[in-house]
Amino acid sequence: MRTSSTVARLRSIAKISRRVLATILVPQCACCRQAHHLPSRLCAVCHASLRSTLCPRSIRLPNDRACNYSRTKDSSTIVGAQHVEGISQLQSIFFYREVVPDLLIRWKYDGMVELTNLIASWVANHCQISASYDLATIVPCHWRRRLTRGFDHMWLLANALAKTGLIKPPTKILKHSKPLPFLHLQAASDRHIDPDHFHTVCSVKGKRILIIDDVITSGTTLRAAASALKCDGAAEVSALTVATARELLLPTSRTRV
Ligand SMILES: [Zn+2]
């Protein structure tokens, strides 16, 4: 009797322990922090939200009259492109809304570097940029921010994209010539970076460059990066960004009234 009661007690303890462990170890969604039971880092709701923010093949954004459109292989659809001075072709994967800001904030500011591969897989699966290029590079973190964060999220992403086969292994080309203003605290219309903000650390003469960045808002950062590359003799500059906030610059139906 004593043996069976001991076994029952042990089973009861094991059952409670399993429940406690399941509660502690249940995976949380990287965006909304809700518990979920999918193998993905995102819950079903955030996953669906992310899918709904994908830029369609044909997008109309501010100043798209000057767009350099690129066409897919069947030449029937226009790949979403936006005009930025000095950039010959530009594609963004997501609109910067719904779950996308949370995802990028967790990745960039909360140090969830494990989201790099998830973001890279979405970019690789939906990138349709058709520009030919010789060197792939990034808009780098300023060294002070890299020091405080402990990593350069764009360098991690570019290397993850290279592992998927989407791009060539990235090259470090650009460096900040001066401290970067806190652009994310500024309204899009107030954002400004000096044209000489970046300088190059290797020869780009005659090269076609693909720059990768996280979010394009006003385009001022990419414009300055392209300016530095063109000044040093780059033949062509194209860009790929994870997200675009440019649709937020469009007047809404409410503001039109
Ligand atoms: Zn979620």
mmCIF file with all atom_site columns, C-alpha atoms and ligand atoms in Angstrom, residues 28-34 36 41-47 99, ligand 1:
data_model
loop_
_atom_site.group_PDB
_atom_site.id
_atom_site.type_symbol
_atom_site.label_atom_id
_atom_site.label_alt_id
_atom_site.label_comp_id
_atom_site.label_asym_id
_atom_site.label_entity_id
_atom_site.label_seq_id
_atom_site.pdbx_PDB_ins_code
_atom_site.Cartn_x
_atom_site.Cartn_y
_atom_site.Cartn_z
_atom_site.occupancy
_atom_site.B_iso_or_equiv
_atom_site.pdbx_formal_charge
_atom_site.auth_seq_id
_atom_site.auth_comp_id
_atom_site.auth_asym_id
_atom_site.auth_atom_id
_atom_site.pdbx_PDB_model_num
ATOM   1  C  CA . GLN A 1 28 ? 5.500  33.214 -27.239 1.00 0.00 ? 28 GLN A CA 1
ATOM   2  C  CA . CYS A 1 29 ? 4.809  35.138 -30.417 1.00 0.00 ? 29 CYS A CA 1
ATOM   3  C  CA . ALA A 1 30 ? 7.758  37.414 -31.162 1.00 0.00 ? 30 ALA A CA 1
ATOM   4  C  CA . CYS A 1 31 ? 5.408  40.274 -32.027 1.00 0.00 ? 31 CYS A CA 1
ATOM   5  C  CA . CYS A 1 32 ? 2.374  40.213 -29.734 1.00 0.00 ? 32 CYS A CA 1
ATOM   6  C  CA . ARG A 1 33 ? 3.984  38.099 -26.966 1.00 0.00 ? 33 ARG A CA 1
ATOM   7  C  CA . GLN A 1 34 ? 0.892  35.868 -26.822 1.00 0.00 ? 34 GLN A CA 1
ATOM   8  C  CA . HIS A 1 36 ? 0.946  29.989 -29.169 1.00 0.00 ? 36 HIS A CA 1
ATOM   9  C  CA . ARG A 1 41 ? 8.179  32.532 -34.034 1.00 0.00 ? 41 ARG A CA 1
ATOM   10 C  CA . LEU A 1 42 ? 4.905  34.268 -34.919 1.00 0.00 ? 42 LEU A CA 1
ATOM   11 C  CA . CYS A 1 43 ? 1.385  33.348 -33.845 1.00 0.00 ? 43 CYS A CA 1
ATOM   12 C  CA . ALA A 1 44 ? -1.236 32.676 -36.506 1.00 0.00 ? 44 ALA A CA 1
ATOM   13 C  CA . VAL A 1 45 ? -2.736 36.167 -36.135 1.00 0.00 ? 45 VAL A CA 1
ATOM   14 C  CA . CYS A 1 46 ? 0.597  37.984 -36.559 1.00 0.00 ? 46 CYS A CA 1
ATOM   15 C  CA . HIS A 1 47 ? 1.565  35.656 -39.402 1.00 0.00 ? 47 HIS A CA 1
ATOM   16 C  CA . VAL A 1 99 ? 2.492  43.926 -37.263 1.00 0.00 ? 99 VAL A CA 1
HETATM 17 ZN ZN . ZN  B 2 .  ? 1.339  37.317 -32.433 1.00 0.00 ? 1  ZN  B ZN 1
#
